[in-house]
Coordinates of C-alpha atoms in Angstrom, one line a residue:
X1 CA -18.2 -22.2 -6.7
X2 CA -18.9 -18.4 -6.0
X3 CA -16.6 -16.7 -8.5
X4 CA -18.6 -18.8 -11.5
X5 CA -22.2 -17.2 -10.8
X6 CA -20.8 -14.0 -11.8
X7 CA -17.7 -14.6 -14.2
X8 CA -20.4 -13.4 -16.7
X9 CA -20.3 -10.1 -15.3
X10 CA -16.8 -9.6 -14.5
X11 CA -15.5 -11.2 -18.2
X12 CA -18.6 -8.1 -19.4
X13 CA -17.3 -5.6 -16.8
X14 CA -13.4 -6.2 -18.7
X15 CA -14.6 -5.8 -22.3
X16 CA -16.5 -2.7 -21.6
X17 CA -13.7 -0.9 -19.6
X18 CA -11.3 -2.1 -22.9
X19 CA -13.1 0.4 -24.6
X20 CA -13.9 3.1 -22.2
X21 CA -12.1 6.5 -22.6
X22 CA -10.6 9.0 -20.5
X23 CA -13.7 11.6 -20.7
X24 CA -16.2 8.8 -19.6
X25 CA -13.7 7.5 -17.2
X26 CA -13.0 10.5 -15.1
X27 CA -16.9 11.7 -15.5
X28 CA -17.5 8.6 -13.6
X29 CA -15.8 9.0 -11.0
X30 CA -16.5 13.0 -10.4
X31 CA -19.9 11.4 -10.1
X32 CA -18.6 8.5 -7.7
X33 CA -17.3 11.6 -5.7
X34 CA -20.4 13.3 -5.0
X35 CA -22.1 9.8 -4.0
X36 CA -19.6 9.6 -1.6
X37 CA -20.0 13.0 -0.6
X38 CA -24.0 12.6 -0.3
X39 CA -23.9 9.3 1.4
X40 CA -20.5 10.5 3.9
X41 CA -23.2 10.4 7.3
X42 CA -24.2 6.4 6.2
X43 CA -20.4 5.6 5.7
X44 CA -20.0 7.2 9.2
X45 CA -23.0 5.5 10.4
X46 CA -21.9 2.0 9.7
X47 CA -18.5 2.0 10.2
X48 CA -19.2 2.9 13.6
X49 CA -20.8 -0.6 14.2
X50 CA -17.9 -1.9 12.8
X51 CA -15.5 -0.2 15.1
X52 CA -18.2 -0.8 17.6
X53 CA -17.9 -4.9 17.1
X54 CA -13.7 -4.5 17.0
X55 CA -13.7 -3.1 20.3
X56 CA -16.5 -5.6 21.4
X57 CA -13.7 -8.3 20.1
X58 CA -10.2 -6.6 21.9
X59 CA -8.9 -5.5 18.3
X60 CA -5.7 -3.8 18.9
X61 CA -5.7 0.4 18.8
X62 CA -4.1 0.5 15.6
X63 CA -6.1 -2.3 13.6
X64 CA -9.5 -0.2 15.5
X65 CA -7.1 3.3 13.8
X66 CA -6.9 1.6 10.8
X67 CA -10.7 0.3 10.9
X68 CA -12.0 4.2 11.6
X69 CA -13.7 6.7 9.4
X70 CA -14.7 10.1 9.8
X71 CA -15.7 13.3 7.9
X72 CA -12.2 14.4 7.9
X73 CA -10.6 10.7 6.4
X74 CA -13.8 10.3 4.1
X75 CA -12.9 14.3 2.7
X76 CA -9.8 12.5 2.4
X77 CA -10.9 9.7 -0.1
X78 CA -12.5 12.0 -1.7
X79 CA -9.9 14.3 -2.8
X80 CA -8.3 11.4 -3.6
X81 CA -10.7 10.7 -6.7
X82 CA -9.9 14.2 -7.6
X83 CA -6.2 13.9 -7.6
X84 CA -6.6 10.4 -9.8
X85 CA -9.1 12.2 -12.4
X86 CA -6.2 14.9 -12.7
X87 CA -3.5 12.1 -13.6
X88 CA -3.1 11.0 -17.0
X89 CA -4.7 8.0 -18.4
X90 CA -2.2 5.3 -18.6
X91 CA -4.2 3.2 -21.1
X92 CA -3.7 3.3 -24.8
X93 CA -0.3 5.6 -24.5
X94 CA 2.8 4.2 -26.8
X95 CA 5.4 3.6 -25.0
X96 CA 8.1 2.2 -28.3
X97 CA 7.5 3.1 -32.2
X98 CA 10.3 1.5 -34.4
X99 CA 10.2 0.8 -38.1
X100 CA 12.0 -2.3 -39.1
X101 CA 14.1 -2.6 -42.4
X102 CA 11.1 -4.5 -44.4
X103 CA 9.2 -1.8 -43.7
X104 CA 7.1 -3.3 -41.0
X105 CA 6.1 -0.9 -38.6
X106 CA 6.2 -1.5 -34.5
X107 CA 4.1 0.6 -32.0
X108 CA 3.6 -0.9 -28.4
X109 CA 1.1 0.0 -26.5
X110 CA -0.7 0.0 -22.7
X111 CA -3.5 -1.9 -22.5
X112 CA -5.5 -3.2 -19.2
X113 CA -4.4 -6.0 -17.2
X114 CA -8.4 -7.2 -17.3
X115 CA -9.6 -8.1 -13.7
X116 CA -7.9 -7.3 -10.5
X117 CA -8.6 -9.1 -6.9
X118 CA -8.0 -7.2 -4.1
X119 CA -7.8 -9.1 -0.8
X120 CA -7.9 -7.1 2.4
X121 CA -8.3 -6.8 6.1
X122 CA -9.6 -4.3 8.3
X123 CA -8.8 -1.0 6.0
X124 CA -12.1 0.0 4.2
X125 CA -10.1 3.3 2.8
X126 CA -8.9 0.1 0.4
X127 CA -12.8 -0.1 -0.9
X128 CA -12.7 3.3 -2.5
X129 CA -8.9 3.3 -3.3
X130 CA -8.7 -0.2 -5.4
X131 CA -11.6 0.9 -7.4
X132 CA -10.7 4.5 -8.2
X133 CA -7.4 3.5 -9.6
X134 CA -8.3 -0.2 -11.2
X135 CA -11.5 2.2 -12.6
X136 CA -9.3 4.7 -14.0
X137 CA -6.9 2.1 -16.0
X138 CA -9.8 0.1 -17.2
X139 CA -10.2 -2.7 -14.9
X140 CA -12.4 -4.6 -13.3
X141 CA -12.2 -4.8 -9.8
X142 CA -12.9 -7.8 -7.4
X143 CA -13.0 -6.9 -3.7
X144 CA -12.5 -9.4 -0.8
X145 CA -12.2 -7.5 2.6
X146 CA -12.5 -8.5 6.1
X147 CA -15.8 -9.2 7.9
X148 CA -14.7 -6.8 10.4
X149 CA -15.2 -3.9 8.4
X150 CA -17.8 -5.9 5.9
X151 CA -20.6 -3.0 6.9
X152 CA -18.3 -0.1 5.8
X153 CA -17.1 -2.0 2.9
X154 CA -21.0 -2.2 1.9
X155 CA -21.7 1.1 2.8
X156 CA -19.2 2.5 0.3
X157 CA -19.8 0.3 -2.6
X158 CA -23.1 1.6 -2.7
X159 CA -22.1 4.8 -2.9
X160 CA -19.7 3.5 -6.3
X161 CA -22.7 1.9 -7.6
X162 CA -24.7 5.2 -7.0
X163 CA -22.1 7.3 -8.8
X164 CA -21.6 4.7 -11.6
X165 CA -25.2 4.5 -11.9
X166 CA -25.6 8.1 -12.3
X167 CA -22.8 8.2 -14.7
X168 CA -24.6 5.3 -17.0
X169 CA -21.9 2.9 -16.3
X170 CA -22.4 -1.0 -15.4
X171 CA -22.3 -1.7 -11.6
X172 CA -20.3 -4.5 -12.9
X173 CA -16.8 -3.2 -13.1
X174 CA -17.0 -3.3 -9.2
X175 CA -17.8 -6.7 -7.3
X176 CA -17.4 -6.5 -3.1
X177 CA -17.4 -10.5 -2.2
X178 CA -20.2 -9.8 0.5
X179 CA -19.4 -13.8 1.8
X180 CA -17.5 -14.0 4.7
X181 CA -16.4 -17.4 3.4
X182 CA -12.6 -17.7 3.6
X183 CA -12.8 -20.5 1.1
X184 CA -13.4 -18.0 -1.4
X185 CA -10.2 -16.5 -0.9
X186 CA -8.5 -19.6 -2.4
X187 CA -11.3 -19.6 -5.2
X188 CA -10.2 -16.0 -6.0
X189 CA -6.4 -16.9 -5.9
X190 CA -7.0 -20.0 -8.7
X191 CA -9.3 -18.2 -10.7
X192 CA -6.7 -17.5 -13.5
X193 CA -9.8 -17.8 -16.1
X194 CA -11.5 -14.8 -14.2
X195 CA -9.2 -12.3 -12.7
X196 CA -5.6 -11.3 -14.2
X197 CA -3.9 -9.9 -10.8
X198 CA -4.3 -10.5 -7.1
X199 CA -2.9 -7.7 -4.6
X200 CA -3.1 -8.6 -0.9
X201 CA -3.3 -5.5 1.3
X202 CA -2.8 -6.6 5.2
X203 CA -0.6 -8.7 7.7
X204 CA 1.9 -10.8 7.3
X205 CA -0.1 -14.1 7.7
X206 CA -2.7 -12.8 4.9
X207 CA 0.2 -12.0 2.2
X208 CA 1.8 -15.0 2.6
X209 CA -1.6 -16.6 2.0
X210 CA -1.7 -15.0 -1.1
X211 CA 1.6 -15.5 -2.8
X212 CA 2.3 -19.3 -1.2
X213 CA -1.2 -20.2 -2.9
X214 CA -1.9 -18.0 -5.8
X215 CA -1.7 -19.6 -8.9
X216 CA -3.3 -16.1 -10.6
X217 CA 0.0 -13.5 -10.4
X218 CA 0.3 -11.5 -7.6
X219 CA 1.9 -7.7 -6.2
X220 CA 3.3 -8.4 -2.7
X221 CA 2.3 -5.6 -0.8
X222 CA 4.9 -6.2 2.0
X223 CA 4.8 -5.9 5.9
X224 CA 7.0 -2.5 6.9
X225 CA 9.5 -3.5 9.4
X226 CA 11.3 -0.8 9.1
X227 CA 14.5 1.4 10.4
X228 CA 15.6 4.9 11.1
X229 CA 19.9 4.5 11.6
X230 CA 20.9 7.6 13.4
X231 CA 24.6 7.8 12.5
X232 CA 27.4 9.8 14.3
X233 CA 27.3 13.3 12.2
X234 CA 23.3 14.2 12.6
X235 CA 21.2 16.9 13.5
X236 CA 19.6 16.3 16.9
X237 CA 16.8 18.6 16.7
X238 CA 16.4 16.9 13.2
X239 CA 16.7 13.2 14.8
X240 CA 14.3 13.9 17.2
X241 CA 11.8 15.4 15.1
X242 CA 11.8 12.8 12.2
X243 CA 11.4 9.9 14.9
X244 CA 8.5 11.4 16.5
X245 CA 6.8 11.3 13.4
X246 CA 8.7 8.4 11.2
X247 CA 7.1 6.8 14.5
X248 CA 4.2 8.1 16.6
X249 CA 2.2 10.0 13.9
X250 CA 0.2 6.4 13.0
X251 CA 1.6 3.1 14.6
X252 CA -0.3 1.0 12.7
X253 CA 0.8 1.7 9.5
X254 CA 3.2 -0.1 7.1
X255 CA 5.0 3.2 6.5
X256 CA 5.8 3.6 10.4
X257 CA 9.4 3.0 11.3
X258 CA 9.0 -0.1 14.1
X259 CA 13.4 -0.1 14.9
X260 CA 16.0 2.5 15.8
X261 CA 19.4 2.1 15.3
X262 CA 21.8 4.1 16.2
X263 CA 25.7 4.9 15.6
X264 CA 27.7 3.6 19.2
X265 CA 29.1 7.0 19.9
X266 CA 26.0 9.1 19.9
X267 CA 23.8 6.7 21.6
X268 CA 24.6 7.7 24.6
X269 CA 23.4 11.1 24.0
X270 CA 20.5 10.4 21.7
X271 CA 18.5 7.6 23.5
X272 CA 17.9 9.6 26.6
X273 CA 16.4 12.4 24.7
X274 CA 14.0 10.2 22.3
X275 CA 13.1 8.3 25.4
X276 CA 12.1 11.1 27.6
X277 CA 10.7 12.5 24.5
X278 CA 8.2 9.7 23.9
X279 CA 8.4 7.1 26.9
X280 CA 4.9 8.4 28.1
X281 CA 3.1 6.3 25.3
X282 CA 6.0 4.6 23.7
X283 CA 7.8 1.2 25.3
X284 CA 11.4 0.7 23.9
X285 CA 12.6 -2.8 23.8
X286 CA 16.6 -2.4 23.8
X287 CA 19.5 -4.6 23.0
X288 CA 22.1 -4.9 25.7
X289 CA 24.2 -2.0 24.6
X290 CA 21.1 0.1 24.9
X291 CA 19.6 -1.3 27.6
X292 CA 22.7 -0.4 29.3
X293 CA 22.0 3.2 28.7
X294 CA 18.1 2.7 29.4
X295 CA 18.2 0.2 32.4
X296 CA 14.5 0.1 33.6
X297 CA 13.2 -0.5 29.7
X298 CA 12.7 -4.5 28.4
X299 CA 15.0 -6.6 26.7
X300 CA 14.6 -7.1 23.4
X301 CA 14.2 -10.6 22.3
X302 CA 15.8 -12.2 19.1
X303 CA 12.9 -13.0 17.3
X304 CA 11.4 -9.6 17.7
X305 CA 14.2 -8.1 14.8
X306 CA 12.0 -9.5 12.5
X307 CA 8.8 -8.6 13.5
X308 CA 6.3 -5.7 12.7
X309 CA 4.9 -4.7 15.7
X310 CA 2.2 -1.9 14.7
X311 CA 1.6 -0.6 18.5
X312 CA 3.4 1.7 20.4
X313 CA 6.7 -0.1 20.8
X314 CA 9.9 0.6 19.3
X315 CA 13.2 -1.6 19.4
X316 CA 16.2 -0.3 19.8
X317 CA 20.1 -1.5 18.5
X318 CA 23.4 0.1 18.8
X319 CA 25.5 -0.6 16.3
X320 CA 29.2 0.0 15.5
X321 CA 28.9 2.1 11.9
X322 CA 26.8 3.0 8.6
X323 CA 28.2 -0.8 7.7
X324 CA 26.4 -2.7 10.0
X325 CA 23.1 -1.0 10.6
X326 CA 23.0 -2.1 6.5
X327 CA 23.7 -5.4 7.0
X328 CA 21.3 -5.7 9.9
X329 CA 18.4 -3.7 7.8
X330 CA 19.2 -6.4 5.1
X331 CA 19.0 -9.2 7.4
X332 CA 15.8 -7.9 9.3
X333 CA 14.0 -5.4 7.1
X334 CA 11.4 -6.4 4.8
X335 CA 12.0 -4.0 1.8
X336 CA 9.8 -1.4 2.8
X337 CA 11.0 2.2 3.8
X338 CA 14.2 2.6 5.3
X339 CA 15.6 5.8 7.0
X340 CA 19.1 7.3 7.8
X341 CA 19.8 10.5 9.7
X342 CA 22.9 12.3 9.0
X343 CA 25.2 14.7 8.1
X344 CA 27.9 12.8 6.2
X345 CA 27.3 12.7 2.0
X346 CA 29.4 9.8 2.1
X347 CA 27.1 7.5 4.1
X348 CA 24.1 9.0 2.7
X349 CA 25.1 7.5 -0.2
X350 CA 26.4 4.4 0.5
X351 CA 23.0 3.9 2.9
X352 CA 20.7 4.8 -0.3
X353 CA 22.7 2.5 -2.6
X354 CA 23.1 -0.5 -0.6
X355 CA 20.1 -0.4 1.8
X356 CA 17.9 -3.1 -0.5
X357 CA 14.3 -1.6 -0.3
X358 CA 11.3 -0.3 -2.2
X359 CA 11.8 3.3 -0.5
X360 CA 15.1 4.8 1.1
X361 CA 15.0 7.9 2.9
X362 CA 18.1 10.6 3.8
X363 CA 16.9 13.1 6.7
X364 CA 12.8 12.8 6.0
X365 CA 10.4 10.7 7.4
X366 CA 9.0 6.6 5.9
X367 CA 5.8 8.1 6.7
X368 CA 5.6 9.8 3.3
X369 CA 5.8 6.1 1.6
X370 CA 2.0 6.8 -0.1
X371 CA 0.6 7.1 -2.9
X372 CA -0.9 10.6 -2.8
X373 CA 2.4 11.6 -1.4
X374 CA 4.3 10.5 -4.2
X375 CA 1.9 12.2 -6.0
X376 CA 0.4 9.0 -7.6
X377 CA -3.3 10.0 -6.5
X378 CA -3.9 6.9 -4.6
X379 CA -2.0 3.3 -4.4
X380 CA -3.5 0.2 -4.6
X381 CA -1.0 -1.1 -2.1
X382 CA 2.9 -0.6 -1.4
X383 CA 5.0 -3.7 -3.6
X384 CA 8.2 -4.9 -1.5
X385 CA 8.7 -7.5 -4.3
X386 CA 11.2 -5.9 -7.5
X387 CA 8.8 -7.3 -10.4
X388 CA 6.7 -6.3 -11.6
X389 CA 6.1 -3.5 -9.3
X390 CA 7.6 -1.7 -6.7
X391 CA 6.9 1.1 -4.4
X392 CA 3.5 2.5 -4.0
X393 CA 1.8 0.8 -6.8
X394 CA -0.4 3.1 -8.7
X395 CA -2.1 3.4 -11.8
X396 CA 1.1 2.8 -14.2
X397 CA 1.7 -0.5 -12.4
X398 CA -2.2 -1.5 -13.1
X399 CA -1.6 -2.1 -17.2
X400 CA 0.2 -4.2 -19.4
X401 CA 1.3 -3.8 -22.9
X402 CA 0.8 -4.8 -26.3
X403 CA 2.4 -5.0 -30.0
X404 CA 0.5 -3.2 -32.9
X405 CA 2.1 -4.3 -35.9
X406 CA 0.9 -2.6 -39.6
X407 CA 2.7 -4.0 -42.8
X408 CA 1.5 -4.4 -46.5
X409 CA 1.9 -7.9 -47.3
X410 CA 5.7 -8.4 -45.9
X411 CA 6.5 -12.5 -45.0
X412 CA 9.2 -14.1 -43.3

């Protein structure tokens, strides 16, 4: 069994981060930083096989998007240990104080889950993002990503272990499954006497992998089928500008919108616009109302409501009111980030109140469903599930809590 020739170290990795503090913490990973910084051209270097091999193997443009580094996206991840060394430690901070009648006193605390799995496809931004923020609430992380990006993956542990090394700090706290193995997924999602949480981070397919088969508990970071409703009152330069982007900016994201719904009596003169807009790279897949209005564009199919399509292909729905795009993102969505364009306070509000999802958005763009967005640091993933996490799930989602109790001598 794989996990077992190094439970050791991960059950040593836990007890030392239990009693790691802030200053040590964040020193760490200013050090991790500048590993990352020094080592940026060998990151480069082999994630270029990597993306070298998807192409080599038809992966789609936005999985390849997804798979890419470069100086500018590893700056990125680098700031991004800067922004979580300037966020406050969530360990040891009391959340409840009460003293009881007998005198006994009540302090809860946050405390550190333990160990926490990570399973992953094609994204090695994940690498440097699970450990950063399982790092800086005092867990142990356990990383299982793809074999497609395996040599980036390895490429940026090293640079960890460099900076923990430098730092004096146990390469153990960090463990990148190097076997391509897919057994060992199912090792890692039984392993309830070794790791405390499992977050998947990828497709459909993968997450439901995870939380049909995980005995250890699990964050569903959720697929992002998602909807911008247009409604009759709107903005039009607004509309246009927010689906470009809610959209087009990166299609193979789980922020990116992937239908458009809009109200029946501004269809007509919406469509046109966001087609001509955007029909050089985008195809739109239309119901019949909207087909109607663009003839020469494809039928959408049934099945396709429910699907996340992560390409350059958006489908389109005209519906009769604020009531029923609801009820259709309901049925379809997959409590992600929904969107509504419009002028009226009165849908606004029922949209944000009844649309059930992790994120709901009034005139801006799903694309700001991040971590560092939301001005987390980083996220470890985005939870569509309502326990015990939802949204971008960042570093208060990564700890538990405890009871401290103090008395002199009191009995029940």
């Amino acid at each position: 069994m794989y996990l077992q020739k190094y439970k050791n170290d991960i059950v040593s990795a836990k007890k030392f981060l239990a009693t790691c503090d802030t200053k040590t913490k964040n020193t760490a990973l200013e050090f991790v930083a500048k590993a990352l910084e020094e080592d940026k051209h060998i990151i480069i270097s082999e994630n270029a096989k990597d993306v070298a091999a998807g192409k080599e193997n038809n992966m789609s443009k936005a999985l390849l998007d997804r798979l890419y580094l470069d100086e500018g996206r590893i700056d990125g991840m680098i700031k991004s240990i800067y922004d979580v060394i300037g966020l406050e430690d969530p360990v040891g901070k009391s959340t409840f104080v009460n003293t009881l009648e007998n005198g006994l006193r009540l302090i809860k605390i946050s405390v550190p889950l333990g160990a926490i799995a990570v399973v992953y496809e094609a994204r090695p931004n994940v690498t440097l993002d699970s450990f950063v923020l399982t790092f800086k609430s005092s867990n142990a992380v356990l990383l299982r990503g793809s074999s497609n990006s395996m040599k980036s993956n390895i490429a940026i542990e090293n640079a960890i272990k460099k900076g923990l090394g430098n730092a004096g700090i146990p390469e153990s706290v960090i463990h990148l499954v190097k076997d391509t193995d897919r057994g060992i997924i199912d090792e890692i999602l039984t392993a309830n006497d070794v790791v405390d949480l499992v977050i998947p981070r990828g497709g459909k397919n993968l997450i439901e992998r995870v939380v049909k088969n995980a005995t250890v508990p699990t964050i569903k970071t959720g697929e992002g089928n998602n909807h911008m409703y247009i409604d009759k009152d709107y903005d039009k330069e607004m509309a246009v500008k927010l689906f470009k982007n809610a959209k087009l900016q990166r299609v193979g994201v789980c922020n990116a919108i992937e239908k458009l719904l809009l109200h029946k009596d501004i269809a007509e003169e919406i469509l046109p616009i966001l087609f001509q807009e955007t029909s050089a790279y985008l195809e739109f897949r239309t119901d019949d109302v909207s087909h109607a209005i663009l003839p020469n564009t494809t039928l959408i199919k049934e099945d396709e409501w429910s699907i996340e399509y992560l390409d350059y292909i958006i489908g389109v729905k005209v519906v009769t009111d604020v009531d029923e795009a609801i009820e259709h993102i309901n049925t379809y969505g997959t409590m992600h980030s929904e969107c509504i364009v419009t002028n009226s306070y009165r849908n606004a509000l029922k949209f944000q109140d009844q649309v059930d999802a992790a994120a709901v958005y009034v005139n801006a763009s799903t694309r700001f469903t991040d971590g560092g967005m939301f001005g987390l640091g980083a996220e470890i993933g985005i939870s569509t599930q309502k326990m015990h996490a939802r949204g971008p799930v960042g570093l208060e989602n990564l700890v538990s809590e405890k009871y401290i109790i103090f008395g002199d001598g009191q009995i029940r």
